[in-house]
Amino acid sequence: MPDRSFLAWPFFEERHRALAREVEHFASHHLAGMESTPGEVDETCRELVRCLADAGLLRHVVPAARDGADPRLDVRALALIRETLARFAALADFAFAMQGLGSGAISLFGCPQQRRAYLPEVAAGRKIAAFALSEREAGSDVAALATTAEPDGGGFVLNGAKTWISNGGIADFYVVFARTGEAPGARGLSAFIVDAERPGLAMAERIELIAPHPLATLRFEDCRVPRAQLLGEPGQGFKIALATLDVFRPTVGAAALGFARRALDEALARAASRQLFGGPLADLQMVQGKLADMAVAIDAAALLVYRAAWAKDAGAERITREAAMAKLFATEAAQRVIDDAVQLHGGQGVVAGHPVERLYREVRALRIYEGASEVQKVVIARQTLAAHAKERAQAAHHEGEAARRAT
Ligand SMILES: Cc1cc2nc3c(=O)[nH]c(=O)nc-3n(C[C@H](O)[C@H](O)[C@H](O)COP(=O)(O)OP(=O)(O)OC[C@H]3O[C@@H](n4cnc5c(N)ncnc54)[C@H](O)[C@@H]3O)c2cc1C
């Protein structure tokens, strides 16, 4: 059982602690020991979406699905759920997160008709959602996006290809970002809801990963989309993508945190039970040093993740810097913690199917998607430099004022 003392931190309210207990109960009954082979991964994901819906957990990822409910996403709740699901089964976290990421733009920017048409279906697990931003030549560099959406009659015609699309091939709809050309670069993009069965949209290629989940390249060939499927205004696509990622980025850190907590649990059990040189592995000081590093990294990651989530919930319009710090630190720390856990397991740690071997494969992609670690560093550095420049300008202004008063 991992350390739960963090739930007493002031970031949380009583409803979060109750939710953490509820998710723990769900996960220990439905997910413990869950595994799926690559061939079964699509069906496992569909089942997981249904199971998460039946348990009522998807309502947290689409709060706007219910009339009269508070439509705001509770980022602390999302992070707690992701952390717990990831600790038990990576695919369960994936299925949960993608229902949120895929529908997030509709929750945040959809008109009432769009919300009514999609969000209740997502919350009930009847529609699977996906987020289609990346392209072969436009991953980190979103401004290079080349898929076009040309106005045509009452709608738009999409042409191009999207790749690395999670839930690609099993999704019922995709939120697709395409160039409408209102301005150069990232400011000339728009977002559309495209139903999977729309003529002109096809899965071009399935991509297999080191830790399998549904992932595909999509092709759009003269794919007509009615204007009613446009999210927000033409030209708002980049803003919509960033605002959606802003909410979900800290929760990627939360998933990494769940993986790391599981790795520490496995490492503690191993260190306590493995006898070496006449005593338990845990008695060796170098092992204790590793365990201490793992525990510190986990607490530091948790502080950054829940700080970002709390800041958003407390009303901050943007949490760009906090979200980038949380994602960067938690994913990098989880990679190190898991590597240490593999090391402490010796040969067992690299046996296919062992929990720490699975974690070793599962954590890797988190340092790449939703903004690679280097991209997060660029974001943090820009924000820090901008804050410094603002402070200097303010100080210069005050000095000028003081000098004027003195003369
Ligand atoms: C498992 C998985 C699931 C994904 N799911 C989705 C999805 O559902 N929807 C979607 O739209 N996309 C998805 N992606 C795409 C993901 O967001 C991109 O892979 C990511 O943005 C990186 O883009 P790229 O792969 O083109 O790498 P590139 O942009 O070519 O970058 C390669 C590397 O260059 C380095 N780099 C990048 N920028 C900088 C910089 N400014 N300074 C220094 N170094 C830098 C980083 O190390 C980066 O990893 C997914 C990717 C993966 C692996």
Coordinates of C-alpha atoms and ligand atoms in Angstrom, one line a residue:
M1 CA 0.0 0.0 0.0
P2 CA 1.6 3.3 -1.0
D3 CA 2.0 6.3 1.2
R4 CA -1.4 8.1 1.4
S5 CA -0.3 10.9 3.8
F6 CA -0.2 13.4 0.9
L7 CA -4.0 13.4 1.0
A8 CA -3.8 15.5 4.2
W9 CA -2.0 18.3 2.3
P10 CA -3.9 21.6 2.2
F11 CA -4.3 21.3 -1.6
F12 CA -7.3 18.9 -1.0
E13 CA -10.8 19.3 0.3
E14 CA -12.8 16.5 2.0
R15 CA -14.5 15.6 -1.3
H16 CA -11.1 14.8 -2.8
R17 CA -10.2 12.5 0.1
A18 CA -13.5 10.7 -0.4
L19 CA -12.9 10.5 -4.1
A20 CA -9.4 9.0 -3.5
R21 CA -11.0 6.3 -1.3
E22 CA -13.6 5.6 -4.0
V23 CA -11.1 5.3 -6.8
E24 CA -8.8 3.1 -4.7
H25 CA -11.8 0.8 -4.0
F26 CA -12.7 0.7 -7.7
A27 CA -9.2 0.0 -8.8
S28 CA -8.4 -2.7 -6.3
H29 CA -11.6 -4.5 -7.3
H30 CA -11.5 -4.1 -11.1
L31 CA -7.9 -3.5 -12.1
A32 CA -5.6 -5.4 -9.8
G33 CA -3.5 -7.8 -11.9
M34 CA -5.0 -6.5 -15.2
E35 CA -2.9 -7.3 -18.2
S36 CA -3.7 -7.2 -21.9
T37 CA -1.7 -8.6 -24.9
P38 CA -1.1 -6.3 -27.9
G39 CA -3.8 -8.0 -30.0
E40 CA -6.5 -7.4 -27.3
V41 CA -5.6 -3.8 -26.5
D42 CA -8.4 -2.2 -28.5
E43 CA -11.1 -4.3 -26.9
T44 CA -9.5 -3.9 -23.4
C45 CA -9.7 -0.1 -23.9
R46 CA -13.3 -0.2 -25.0
E47 CA -14.1 -2.4 -21.9
L48 CA -12.2 0.0 -19.6
V49 CA -14.1 3.0 -20.9
R50 CA -17.4 1.2 -20.2
C51 CA -16.2 0.1 -16.8
L52 CA -15.0 3.6 -15.8
A53 CA -18.4 5.0 -17.0
D54 CA -20.3 2.4 -15.0
A55 CA -18.3 3.3 -11.9
G56 CA -19.3 7.0 -12.5
L57 CA -15.6 8.1 -12.8
L58 CA -15.9 9.5 -16.3
R59 CA -18.3 12.2 -15.0
H60 CA -15.2 13.9 -13.5
V61 CA -13.6 14.2 -16.9
V62 CA -16.7 15.6 -18.5
P63 CA -18.5 17.5 -15.8
A64 CA -20.4 19.6 -18.3
A65 CA -22.2 16.4 -19.5
R66 CA -24.9 16.8 -16.9
D67 CA -27.4 19.7 -17.1
G68 CA -27.1 21.9 -14.1
A69 CA -23.8 20.4 -12.9
D70 CA -20.8 22.7 -12.4
P71 CA -19.2 22.5 -15.8
R72 CA -15.6 23.3 -14.6
L73 CA -13.1 20.5 -14.6
D74 CA -11.8 19.8 -11.1
V75 CA -8.1 19.3 -11.9
R76 CA -7.3 17.9 -8.5
A77 CA -9.9 15.2 -8.9
L78 CA -8.6 14.4 -12.4
A79 CA -5.0 14.1 -11.0
L80 CA -6.1 11.9 -8.1
I81 CA -8.0 9.6 -10.4
R82 CA -5.1 9.4 -12.9
E83 CA -2.6 8.8 -10.2
T84 CA -4.6 5.9 -8.7
L85 CA -5.5 4.3 -12.0
A86 CA -1.9 4.5 -13.2
R87 CA -0.7 2.8 -10.0
F88 CA -2.9 -0.2 -10.9
A89 CA -3.1 -0.4 -14.7
A90 CA -1.6 2.0 -17.3
L91 CA -4.4 1.2 -19.8
A92 CA -7.1 2.2 -17.3
D93 CA -5.4 5.6 -16.9
F94 CA -5.0 5.9 -20.6
A95 CA -8.7 5.2 -21.2
F96 CA -9.8 7.7 -18.6
A97 CA -7.3 10.4 -19.7
M98 CA -8.3 10.2 -23.4
Q99 CA -12.0 10.6 -22.7
G100 CA -11.0 13.8 -21.1
L101 CA -8.3 15.1 -23.5
G102 CA -10.5 14.1 -26.5
S103 CA -13.6 15.9 -25.2
G104 CA -11.8 18.7 -23.3
A105 CA -12.0 21.2 -26.1
I106 CA -15.8 20.6 -26.3
S107 CA -16.1 21.1 -22.5
L108 CA -14.1 24.3 -22.7
F109 CA -15.2 25.8 -26.0
G110 CA -18.2 23.9 -27.3
C111 CA -21.5 25.6 -27.9
P112 CA -24.6 24.2 -26.0
Q113 CA -25.6 22.0 -29.0
Q114 CA -22.1 20.5 -29.3
R115 CA -21.9 19.9 -25.6
R116 CA -25.3 18.2 -25.5
A117 CA -24.5 16.0 -28.6
Y118 CA -21.1 14.7 -27.3
L119 CA -20.4 15.1 -23.6
P120 CA -23.2 12.9 -22.2
E121 CA -22.1 10.2 -24.6
V122 CA -18.5 10.5 -23.5
A123 CA -19.4 10.4 -19.8
A124 CA -21.6 7.3 -20.4
G125 CA -18.8 5.5 -22.2
R126 CA -21.0 5.3 -25.4
K127 CA -18.6 7.5 -27.4
I128 CA -14.8 7.2 -27.4
A129 CA -13.0 10.5 -27.8
A130 CA -9.6 11.5 -29.4
F131 CA -7.5 14.6 -29.8
A132 CA -5.8 15.0 -33.2
L133 CA -3.2 17.7 -33.3
S134 CA 0.1 16.1 -34.2
E135 CA 1.4 15.5 -37.7
R136 CA 4.5 13.9 -39.1
E137 CA 6.2 17.3 -39.5
A138 CA 4.4 19.1 -36.7
G139 CA 4.8 17.5 -33.3
S140 CA 6.7 19.9 -31.0
D141 CA 6.4 22.6 -33.7
V142 CA 2.6 23.1 -33.9
A143 CA 3.0 26.1 -36.1
A144 CA 4.2 23.8 -38.9
L145 CA 0.8 22.1 -39.0
A146 CA -0.2 21.4 -42.7
T147 CA -3.7 19.8 -42.6
T148 CA -6.0 22.3 -44.2
A149 CA -9.7 23.1 -43.7
E150 CA -11.0 25.1 -46.7
P151 CA -14.4 26.8 -46.4
D152 CA -16.8 25.2 -48.8
G153 CA -20.6 26.0 -48.9
G154 CA -21.9 25.7 -45.4
G155 CA -18.9 24.0 -44.0
F156 CA -15.2 23.0 -44.4
V157 CA -13.2 20.4 -46.4
L158 CA -10.3 18.8 -44.6
N159 CA -7.2 17.4 -46.3
G160 CA -4.0 16.1 -44.7
A161 CA -2.8 13.5 -42.2
K162 CA -2.6 13.4 -38.4
T163 CA -0.3 11.0 -36.7
W164 CA 0.4 9.6 -33.2
I165 CA -3.3 9.8 -32.5
S166 CA -4.2 8.0 -29.3
N167 CA -7.5 6.1 -29.7
G168 CA -6.9 6.4 -33.5
G169 CA -9.1 3.6 -35.0
I170 CA -11.3 3.1 -32.0
A171 CA -12.5 6.6 -31.4
D172 CA -16.1 7.6 -32.3
F173 CA -15.0 11.2 -32.9
Y174 CA -11.8 13.3 -33.1
V175 CA -11.2 16.9 -32.2
V176 CA -9.1 17.9 -35.2
F177 CA -6.9 20.9 -35.6
A178 CA -6.4 22.2 -39.1
R179 CA -5.1 25.3 -41.0
T180 CA -7.9 27.7 -42.0
G181 CA -5.3 30.5 -42.7
E182 CA -6.6 33.5 -40.8
A183 CA -3.0 34.4 -39.9
P184 CA 0.4 32.8 -40.5
G185 CA 1.7 30.0 -38.2
A186 CA -0.1 28.9 -35.1
R187 CA -2.6 31.7 -35.3
G188 CA -4.2 30.4 -38.5
L189 CA -5.6 27.2 -37.1
S190 CA -9.2 26.1 -36.2
A191 CA -10.6 23.1 -34.3
F192 CA -13.3 20.8 -35.6
I193 CA -15.3 17.9 -34.2
V194 CA -15.1 15.1 -36.8
D195 CA -17.1 12.0 -36.4
A196 CA -15.2 8.8 -37.2
E197 CA -17.6 7.6 -39.8
R198 CA -17.4 10.9 -41.8
P199 CA -16.6 10.1 -45.5
G200 CA -13.0 11.1 -46.3
L201 CA -11.6 10.2 -42.9
A202 CA -9.7 6.9 -42.7
M203 CA -7.2 5.2 -40.5
A204 CA -4.0 5.1 -42.7
E205 CA -1.7 3.1 -40.4
R206 CA -1.7 1.5 -37.0
I207 CA 1.3 2.3 -34.8
E208 CA 2.6 -0.3 -32.3
L209 CA 4.3 1.0 -29.2
I210 CA 6.6 -0.5 -26.6
A211 CA 3.7 -0.2 -24.1
P212 CA 0.7 -0.9 -26.3
H213 CA -2.3 1.4 -26.6
P214 CA -4.5 2.2 -29.6
L215 CA -2.4 4.7 -31.7
A216 CA -2.8 5.5 -35.4
T217 CA -2.2 7.8 -38.3
L218 CA -5.4 9.3 -39.8
R219 CA -5.9 10.5 -43.4
F220 CA -8.3 13.2 -44.4
E221 CA -9.2 13.3 -48.1
D222 CA -11.8 15.8 -49.1
C223 CA -13.5 15.2 -45.7
R224 CA -16.5 17.5 -45.5
V225 CA -17.4 18.8 -42.1
P226 CA -20.5 21.0 -41.5
R227 CA -19.9 24.4 -39.9
A228 CA -21.8 23.3 -36.9
Q229 CA -18.8 21.1 -36.1
L230 CA -16.4 24.1 -35.8
L231 CA -15.3 24.7 -32.2
G232 CA -15.2 28.3 -31.2
E233 CA -14.3 30.8 -33.9
P234 CA -12.1 30.3 -37.0
G235 CA -8.5 31.0 -36.0
Q236 CA -9.0 30.0 -32.4
G237 CA -7.5 26.5 -32.9
F238 CA -4.2 27.1 -31.2
K239 CA -5.8 28.8 -28.2
I240 CA -8.2 25.9 -27.9
A241 CA -5.4 23.3 -28.1
L242 CA -3.3 25.2 -25.5
A243 CA -6.2 25.7 -23.1
T244 CA -7.0 22.0 -23.3
L245 CA -3.4 20.9 -22.8
D246 CA -3.1 23.4 -19.9
V247 CA -5.7 21.4 -18.0
F248 CA -4.4 18.0 -18.9
R249 CA -0.7 18.5 -18.7
P250 CA -0.5 18.4 -14.9
T251 CA -2.5 15.2 -15.0
V252 CA 0.2 13.6 -17.2
G253 CA 2.5 14.3 -14.2
A254 CA -0.1 12.6 -12.0
A255 CA -0.1 9.5 -14.1
A256 CA 3.7 9.5 -13.9
L257 CA 3.4 9.8 -10.1
G258 CA 1.1 6.8 -10.0
F259 CA 3.7 4.7 -11.9
A260 CA 6.4 5.9 -9.6
R261 CA 4.4 5.1 -6.5
R262 CA 3.8 1.6 -7.8
A263 CA 7.6 1.2 -8.5
L264 CA 8.5 2.3 -5.0
D265 CA 5.9 -0.1 -3.6
E266 CA 7.4 -2.9 -5.6
A267 CA 11.0 -1.9 -4.6
L268 CA 10.1 -1.7 -0.9
A269 CA 8.5 -5.2 -1.0
R270 CA 11.6 -6.6 -2.8
A271 CA 14.1 -4.8 -0.4
A272 CA 12.3 -6.2 2.6
S273 CA 11.9 -9.8 1.4
R274 CA 15.1 -10.4 -0.6
Q275 CA 17.9 -12.0 1.5
L276 CA 21.4 -11.0 0.5
F277 CA 24.7 -11.4 2.4
G278 CA 22.9 -12.8 5.4
G279 CA 20.2 -10.2 5.7
P280 CA 17.5 -8.3 3.9
L281 CA 18.4 -6.2 0.9
A282 CA 16.9 -3.2 2.7
D283 CA 19.7 -3.3 5.4
L284 CA 22.3 -2.3 2.8
Q285 CA 23.0 1.4 3.1
M286 CA 23.3 2.0 -0.7
V287 CA 19.9 0.4 -1.1
Q288 CA 18.5 2.7 1.6
G289 CA 20.1 5.7 -0.3
K290 CA 18.2 4.6 -3.4
L291 CA 14.9 4.2 -1.5
A292 CA 15.4 7.6 0.0
D293 CA 16.0 9.2 -3.4
M294 CA 12.9 7.5 -4.7
A295 CA 10.7 8.7 -1.8
V296 CA 11.9 12.3 -2.1
A297 CA 11.4 12.4 -5.9
I298 CA 7.8 11.1 -5.4
D299 CA 6.9 13.7 -2.8
A300 CA 8.5 16.5 -4.8
A301 CA 6.6 15.4 -7.9
A302 CA 3.4 15.2 -6.0
L303 CA 3.9 18.7 -4.6
L304 CA 4.3 20.1 -8.1
V305 CA 1.4 18.2 -9.6
Y306 CA -1.1 19.1 -6.9
R307 CA 0.2 22.7 -6.7
A308 CA -0.6 23.1 -10.4
A309 CA -4.0 21.3 -10.1
W310 CA -4.9 23.4 -7.0
A311 CA -3.9 26.7 -8.8
K312 CA -6.2 25.9 -11.7
D313 CA -9.0 24.9 -9.4
A314 CA -8.5 28.1 -7.3
G315 CA -9.3 30.2 -10.4
A316 CA -6.1 30.9 -12.2
E317 CA -7.0 31.5 -15.9
R318 CA -3.7 29.9 -17.1
I319 CA -1.3 27.7 -15.2
T320 CA 1.2 27.4 -18.1
R321 CA 4.3 27.6 -15.8
E322 CA 3.0 25.4 -13.0
A323 CA 1.7 22.8 -15.5
A324 CA 5.0 22.6 -17.4
M325 CA 6.9 22.3 -14.1
A326 CA 4.6 19.5 -12.9
K327 CA 4.7 17.6 -16.1
L328 CA 8.5 18.0 -16.6
F329 CA 9.5 17.0 -13.1
A330 CA 7.0 14.2 -12.4
T331 CA 7.7 12.4 -15.7
E332 CA 11.5 12.7 -15.4
A333 CA 11.4 11.7 -11.7
A334 CA 9.2 8.7 -12.5
Q335 CA 11.6 7.5 -15.1
R336 CA 14.5 7.6 -12.5
V337 CA 12.4 6.0 -9.8
I338 CA 11.3 3.1 -12.0
D339 CA 14.8 2.6 -13.3
D340 CA 15.9 2.3 -9.6
A341 CA 13.1 -0.2 -8.9
V342 CA 14.3 -2.3 -11.9
Q343 CA 17.8 -2.2 -10.5
L344 CA 16.7 -3.3 -7.0
H345 CA 15.0 -6.3 -8.5
G346 CA 18.1 -7.5 -10.2
G347 CA 17.4 -10.0 -13.0
Q348 CA 13.7 -10.2 -12.0
G349 CA 13.4 -6.6 -13.0
V350 CA 13.9 -7.2 -16.7
V351 CA 11.7 -10.3 -17.0
A352 CA 8.9 -9.6 -19.5
G353 CA 5.6 -9.0 -17.7
H354 CA 7.1 -8.2 -14.2
P355 CA 5.4 -5.1 -12.8
V356 CA 8.6 -3.0 -12.8
E357 CA 9.5 -4.2 -16.4
R358 CA 6.0 -3.0 -17.5
L359 CA 6.4 0.3 -15.7
Y360 CA 9.8 0.8 -17.4
R361 CA 8.1 0.6 -20.8
E362 CA 4.9 2.4 -19.8
V363 CA 6.5 5.5 -18.4
R364 CA 8.7 6.3 -21.4
A365 CA 6.2 8.0 -23.7
L366 CA 5.1 10.4 -21.0
R367 CA 8.4 12.4 -21.4
I368 CA 7.5 12.9 -25.1
Y369 CA 3.8 13.5 -25.5
E370 CA 1.8 16.6 -24.6
G371 CA 5.0 18.5 -25.0
A372 CA 8.4 16.8 -24.7
S373 CA 10.5 17.6 -21.6
E374 CA 12.7 20.0 -23.6
V375 CA 9.6 21.9 -24.7
Q376 CA 8.5 22.2 -21.0
K377 CA 11.9 23.6 -20.2
V378 CA 11.5 26.2 -22.9
V379 CA 8.1 27.1 -21.6
I380 CA 9.4 27.4 -18.0
A381 CA 12.4 29.5 -19.0
R382 CA 10.3 31.9 -21.1
Q383 CA 7.8 32.4 -18.3
T384 CA 10.7 32.9 -15.8
L385 CA 12.5 35.4 -18.1
A386 CA 9.3 37.3 -18.7
A387 CA 8.5 37.6 -15.0
H388 CA 12.1 38.8 -14.4
A389 CA 11.8 41.4 -17.2
K390 CA 8.5 42.6 -15.7
E391 CA 10.0 43.0 -12.3
R392 CA 13.0 45.0 -13.7
A393 CA 10.6 47.2 -15.6
Q394 CA 8.5 47.8 -12.5
A395 CA 11.6 48.5 -10.4
A396 CA 12.9 51.0 -13.0
H397 CA 9.5 52.7 -13.0
H398 CA 9.5 53.0 -9.2
E399 CA 13.1 54.4 -9.3
G400 CA 12.0 56.9 -11.9
E401 CA 9.0 58.0 -9.8
A402 CA 11.2 58.3 -6.7
A403 CA 13.8 60.4 -8.6
R404 CA 11.0 62.7 -10.0
R405 CA 9.6 63.2 -6.5
A406 CA 13.0 64.0 -5.1
T407 CA 13.7 66.8 -7.7
Ligands
LIG1 C1 2.4 7.4 -27.1 C2 2.1 8.7 -27.8 C3 0.8 9.2 -27.8 C4 0.5 10.4 -28.4 N1 -0.8 10.8 -28.5 C5 -1.2 11.9 -29.2 C6 -2.5 12.3 -29.3 O1 -3.5 11.6 -28.8 N2 -2.8 13.4 -30.1 C7 -1.8 14.1 -30.6 O2 -2.1 15.1 -31.3 N3 -0.5 13.8 -30.5 C8 -0.2 12.7 -29.8 N4 1.2 12.3 -29.6 C9 2.2 13.1 -30.3 C10 3.1 13.9 -29.4 O3 2.5 15.0 -28.8 C11 4.4 14.2 -30.1 O4 5.1 13.0 -30.4 C12 5.2 15.2 -29.4 O5 4.7 16.5 -29.4 C13 6.6 15.3 -30.0 O6 6.5 15.5 -31.4 P1 7.4 14.6 -32.4 O7 7.2 13.2 -32.1 O8 7.1 15.0 -33.8 O9 8.9 14.9 -32.1 P2 9.7 16.2 -32.5 O10 8.8 17.4 -32.5 O11 10.4 15.8 -33.8 O12 10.8 16.3 -31.4 C14 11.8 15.3 -31.2 C15 12.5 15.7 -29.9 O13 13.2 16.9 -30.1 C16 13.4 17.5 -28.9 N5 12.9 18.9 -28.9 C17 11.7 19.3 -29.4 N6 11.5 20.6 -29.3 C18 12.7 21.1 -28.7 C19 13.2 22.4 -28.3 N7 12.4 23.5 -28.4 N8 14.4 22.4 -27.7 C20 15.2 21.3 -27.5 N9 14.7 20.1 -27.9 C21 13.5 20.0 -28.5 C22 12.6 16.7 -27.8 O14 13.5 15.8 -27.2 C23 11.7 15.9 -28.7 O15 11.3 14.6 -28.1 C24 1.5 11.1 -29.0 C25 2.8 10.7 -29.0 C26 3.1 9.5 -28.4 C27 4.6 9.0 -28.4

